Amino acid sequence: MLQHIRQRLNDMRTLHRLCTRAEHHARARGQPQPGAEHFLLAAIELPDGSARRAFARVGANPDALPAAIEQQYRDALAQIGIDAEMPPAAPCAPQAGIYRAQPSGEGLIQALAEARKGQPGPLLGAHVVALIAATPQGVAARALRALRLDPHALSHAARQESAPRV
């Protein structure tokens, strides 16, 4: 019982860190609310290191992810005819009140909560990577494809990293 309570408290700390870092990544890029791509960047930074190891298992460099995400925004603008140099992002100030995320970020957190119900072991960055790798659409999914990552292989690697150790 005490172990379960400790686990829940640690998971809450991890989720807080994940949300805080995702918000930081979004605001640094001029977006007031984080999307799934910002949560992916935050997962890579979690101290458990499991997200980085999942990338390493498939031979990918997670440090290439920020540039791949930025390229997705440039490509989206080019598709609607805007072919200009992107100005540096103006950081956004933190928002007061209830934590908000873009729909892709909210969907990710809900999926994470659902996937973790009754599962043993701590919440890890690899759990976030596994969910995002399984997502077929969105900036994060396109960024992973731009890195030539097989989403199934990355999802499998992330699940291996998040499997409870015996």
mmCIF file of C-alpha atoms in Angstrom:
data_model
loop_
_atom_site.group_PDB
_atom_site.id
_atom_site.type_symbol
_atom_site.label_atom_id
_atom_site.label_comp_id
_atom_site.label_asym_id
_atom_site.label_seq_id
_atom_site.Cartn_x
_atom_site.Cartn_y
_atom_site.Cartn_z
ATOM 1 C CA MET A 1 0.000 0.000 0.000
ATOM 2 C CA LEU A 2 2.758 2.428 0.983
ATOM 3 C CA GLN A 3 4.715 1.444 -2.123
ATOM 4 C CA HIS A 4 1.662 2.215 -4.289
ATOM 5 C CA ILE A 5 1.279 5.647 -2.708
ATOM 6 C CA ARG A 6 4.982 6.382 -3.233
ATOM 7 C CA GLN A 7 4.661 5.313 -6.859
ATOM 8 C CA ARG A 8 1.693 7.629 -7.418
ATOM 9 C CA LEU A 9 3.525 10.562 -5.825
ATOM 10 C CA ASN A 10 6.583 9.953 -8.006
ATOM 11 C CA ASP A 11 4.382 9.693 -11.098
ATOM 12 C CA MET A 12 2.744 13.002 -10.189
ATOM 13 C CA ARG A 13 6.185 14.620 -9.898
ATOM 14 C CA THR A 14 7.182 13.181 -13.273
ATOM 15 C CA LEU A 15 3.957 14.419 -14.865
ATOM 16 C CA HIS A 16 4.503 17.866 -13.363
ATOM 17 C CA ARG A 17 8.055 17.953 -14.746
ATOM 18 C CA LEU A 18 6.821 16.735 -18.136
ATOM 19 C CA CYS A 19 4.095 19.389 -18.337
ATOM 20 C CA THR A 20 6.383 22.173 -17.105
ATOM 21 C CA ARG A 21 9.118 21.353 -19.626
ATOM 22 C CA ALA A 22 6.588 20.920 -22.458
ATOM 23 C CA GLU A 23 5.174 24.350 -21.658
ATOM 24 C CA HIS A 24 8.693 25.766 -21.600
ATOM 25 C CA HIS A 25 9.435 24.328 -25.054
ATOM 26 C CA ALA A 26 6.175 25.718 -26.431
ATOM 27 C CA ARG A 27 6.638 29.197 -24.974
ATOM 28 C CA ALA A 28 10.260 29.367 -26.150
ATOM 29 C CA ARG A 29 8.925 28.837 -29.682
ATOM 30 C CA GLY A 30 6.240 31.492 -29.356
ATOM 31 C CA GLN A 31 3.348 29.134 -28.665
ATOM 32 C CA PRO A 32 1.302 29.673 -25.502
ATOM 33 C CA GLN A 33 0.284 26.019 -25.116
ATOM 34 C CA PRO A 34 2.290 22.829 -25.651
ATOM 35 C CA GLY A 35 1.437 20.281 -28.299
ATOM 36 C CA ALA A 36 2.475 16.647 -28.510
ATOM 37 C CA GLU A 37 5.787 17.654 -30.082
ATOM 38 C CA HIS A 38 6.639 19.733 -27.008
ATOM 39 C CA PHE A 39 5.784 16.808 -24.731
ATOM 40 C CA LEU A 40 8.098 14.629 -26.814
ATOM 41 C CA LEU A 41 10.935 17.111 -26.314
ATOM 42 C CA ALA A 42 10.149 17.180 -22.590
ATOM 43 C CA ALA A 43 10.099 13.375 -22.391
ATOM 44 C CA ILE A 44 13.586 13.242 -23.877
ATOM 45 C CA GLU A 45 14.773 15.510 -21.064
ATOM 46 C CA LEU A 46 13.312 13.456 -18.210
ATOM 47 C CA PRO A 47 16.048 12.217 -15.891
ATOM 48 C CA ASP A 48 15.001 8.572 -16.220
ATOM 49 C CA GLY A 49 16.678 8.585 -19.667
ATOM 50 C CA SER A 50 14.279 5.986 -21.077
ATOM 51 C CA ALA A 51 13.107 8.188 -23.973
ATOM 52 C CA ARG A 52 16.702 8.781 -25.065
ATOM 53 C CA ARG A 53 17.439 5.074 -24.808
ATOM 54 C CA ALA A 54 14.370 4.281 -26.947
ATOM 55 C CA PHE A 55 15.737 6.580 -29.662
ATOM 56 C CA ALA A 56 19.172 4.967 -29.303
ATOM 57 C CA ARG A 57 17.664 1.487 -29.695
ATOM 58 C CA VAL A 58 16.510 2.449 -33.200
ATOM 59 C CA GLY A 59 19.762 4.226 -34.028
ATOM 60 C CA ALA A 60 18.276 7.727 -33.876
ATOM 61 C CA ASN A 61 19.664 10.868 -32.331
ATOM 62 C CA PRO A 62 17.021 12.575 -30.165
ATOM 63 C CA ASP A 63 19.014 15.808 -30.357
ATOM 64 C CA ALA A 64 17.965 16.058 -34.023
ATOM 65 C CA LEU A 65 14.303 16.259 -33.013
ATOM 66 C CA PRO A 66 14.032 20.047 -32.386
ATOM 67 C CA ALA A 67 15.265 20.843 -35.902
ATOM 68 C CA ALA A 68 12.904 18.255 -37.394
ATOM 69 C CA ILE A 69 9.991 19.855 -35.544
ATOM 70 C CA GLU A 70 10.936 23.342 -36.735
ATOM 71 C CA GLN A 71 11.121 22.017 -40.296
ATOM 72 C CA GLN A 72 7.530 20.754 -39.981
ATOM 73 C CA TYR A 73 6.352 24.292 -39.222
ATOM 74 C CA ARG A 74 8.325 25.697 -42.171
ATOM 75 C CA ASP A 75 6.940 22.984 -44.468
ATOM 76 C CA ALA A 76 3.378 23.735 -43.341
ATOM 77 C CA LEU A 77 3.837 27.424 -44.156
ATOM 78 C CA ALA A 78 5.371 26.575 -47.529
ATOM 79 C CA GLN A 79 2.361 24.387 -48.368
ATOM 80 C CA ILE A 80 0.068 27.403 -48.036
ATOM 81 C CA GLY A 81 2.353 29.559 -50.107
ATOM 82 C CA ILE A 82 4.344 31.276 -47.416
ATOM 83 C CA ASP A 83 7.960 30.864 -48.329
ATOM 84 C CA ALA A 84 9.765 33.302 -46.128
ATOM 85 C CA GLU A 85 12.486 33.101 -43.591
ATOM 86 C CA MET A 86 10.890 32.420 -40.246
ATOM 87 C CA PRO A 87 11.569 35.151 -37.740
ATOM 88 C CA PRO A 88 12.971 34.081 -34.404
ATOM 89 C CA ALA A 89 10.175 33.008 -32.116
ATOM 90 C CA ALA A 90 9.142 35.541 -29.545
ATOM 91 C CA PRO A 91 8.862 33.693 -26.240
ATOM 92 C CA CYS A 92 5.417 33.760 -24.640
ATOM 93 C CA ALA A 93 4.841 34.601 -21.011
ATOM 94 C CA PRO A 94 3.496 31.866 -18.737
ATOM 95 C CA GLN A 95 -0.266 31.717 -18.500
ATOM 96 C CA ALA A 96 -2.016 31.959 -15.181
ATOM 97 C CA GLY A 97 -4.792 29.621 -14.198
ATOM 98 C CA ILE A 98 -5.618 26.098 -15.279
ATOM 99 C CA TYR A 99 -2.959 24.223 -17.224
ATOM 100 C CA ARG A 100 -3.852 24.132 -20.879
ATOM 101 C CA ALA A 101 -2.316 22.330 -23.810
ATOM 102 C CA GLN A 102 -3.039 22.204 -27.523
ATOM 103 C CA PRO A 103 -5.488 19.449 -28.513
ATOM 104 C CA SER A 104 -2.594 17.148 -29.436
ATOM 105 C CA GLY A 105 -1.029 17.724 -26.013
ATOM 106 C CA GLU A 106 -4.311 17.216 -24.166
ATOM 107 C CA GLY A 107 -4.950 14.035 -26.147
ATOM 108 C CA LEU A 108 -1.504 12.768 -25.293
ATOM 109 C CA ILE A 109 -1.944 13.362 -21.553
ATOM 110 C CA GLN A 110 -5.344 11.664 -21.597
ATOM 111 C CA ALA A 111 -3.915 8.705 -23.526
ATOM 112 C CA LEU A 112 -1.007 8.548 -21.100
ATOM 113 C CA ALA A 113 -3.341 8.456 -18.110
ATOM 114 C CA GLU A 114 -5.461 5.756 -19.740
ATOM 115 C CA ALA A 115 -2.450 3.656 -20.740
ATOM 116 C CA ARG A 116 -0.940 3.853 -17.262
ATOM 117 C CA LYS A 117 -4.065 2.785 -15.327
ATOM 118 C CA GLY A 118 -3.170 -0.216 -13.218
ATOM 119 C CA GLN A 119 0.247 -0.600 -14.859
ATOM 120 C CA PRO A 120 3.197 -1.394 -12.621
ATOM 121 C CA GLY A 121 6.370 0.651 -12.580
ATOM 122 C CA PRO A 122 6.999 4.370 -12.687
ATOM 123 C CA LEU A 123 5.864 6.842 -15.343
ATOM 124 C CA LEU A 124 8.779 7.189 -17.776
ATOM 125 C CA GLY A 125 9.684 9.254 -20.800
ATOM 126 C CA ALA A 126 9.503 6.059 -22.850
ATOM 127 C CA HIS A 127 5.753 5.887 -22.168
ATOM 128 C CA VAL A 128 5.373 9.267 -23.886
ATOM 129 C CA VAL A 129 7.564 8.202 -26.809
ATOM 130 C CA ALA A 130 5.554 4.988 -27.288
ATOM 131 C CA LEU A 131 2.269 6.905 -27.478
ATOM 132 C CA ILE A 132 3.575 9.581 -29.838
ATOM 133 C CA ALA A 133 5.251 7.014 -32.095
ATOM 134 C CA ALA A 134 1.878 5.308 -32.439
ATOM 135 C CA THR A 135 0.197 8.569 -33.493
ATOM 136 C CA PRO A 136 -0.213 8.762 -37.273
ATOM 137 C CA GLN A 137 -0.790 12.510 -37.561
ATOM 138 C CA GLY A 138 0.484 15.780 -36.228
ATOM 139 C CA VAL A 139 3.706 17.724 -35.997
ATOM 140 C CA ALA A 140 5.388 15.139 -33.748
ATOM 141 C CA ALA A 141 4.504 12.246 -36.066
ATOM 142 C CA ARG A 142 5.738 14.173 -39.128
ATOM 143 C CA ALA A 143 8.948 15.121 -37.307
ATOM 144 C CA LEU A 144 9.615 11.463 -36.495
ATOM 145 C CA ARG A 145 9.018 10.558 -40.159
ATOM 146 C CA ALA A 146 11.354 13.381 -41.209
ATOM 147 C CA LEU A 147 14.033 11.715 -39.095
ATOM 148 C CA ARG A 148 13.305 8.544 -41.093
ATOM 149 C CA LEU A 149 12.206 6.706 -37.982
ATOM 150 C CA ASP A 150 9.995 3.667 -38.298
ATOM 151 C CA PRO A 151 7.167 4.502 -35.874
ATOM 152 C CA HIS A 152 6.525 0.837 -35.113
ATOM 153 C CA ALA A 153 10.196 0.225 -34.325
ATOM 154 C CA LEU A 154 10.366 3.333 -32.126
ATOM 155 C CA SER A 155 7.151 2.389 -30.333
ATOM 156 C CA HIS A 156 8.497 -1.127 -29.767
ATOM 157 C CA ALA A 157 11.815 0.252 -28.480
ATOM 158 C CA ALA A 158 9.965 2.604 -26.136
ATOM 159 C CA ARG A 159 7.817 -0.226 -24.801
ATOM 160 C CA GLN A 160 10.959 -2.249 -24.154
ATOM 161 C CA GLU A 161 12.446 0.680 -22.239
ATOM 162 C CA SER A 162 9.303 1.136 -20.186
ATOM 163 C CA ALA A 163 8.770 -2.539 -19.370
ATOM 164 C CA PRO A 164 9.066 -3.176 -15.652
ATOM 165 C CA ARG A 165 12.381 -4.743 -14.697
ATOM 166 C CA VAL A 166 12.166 -8.079 -12.958
#
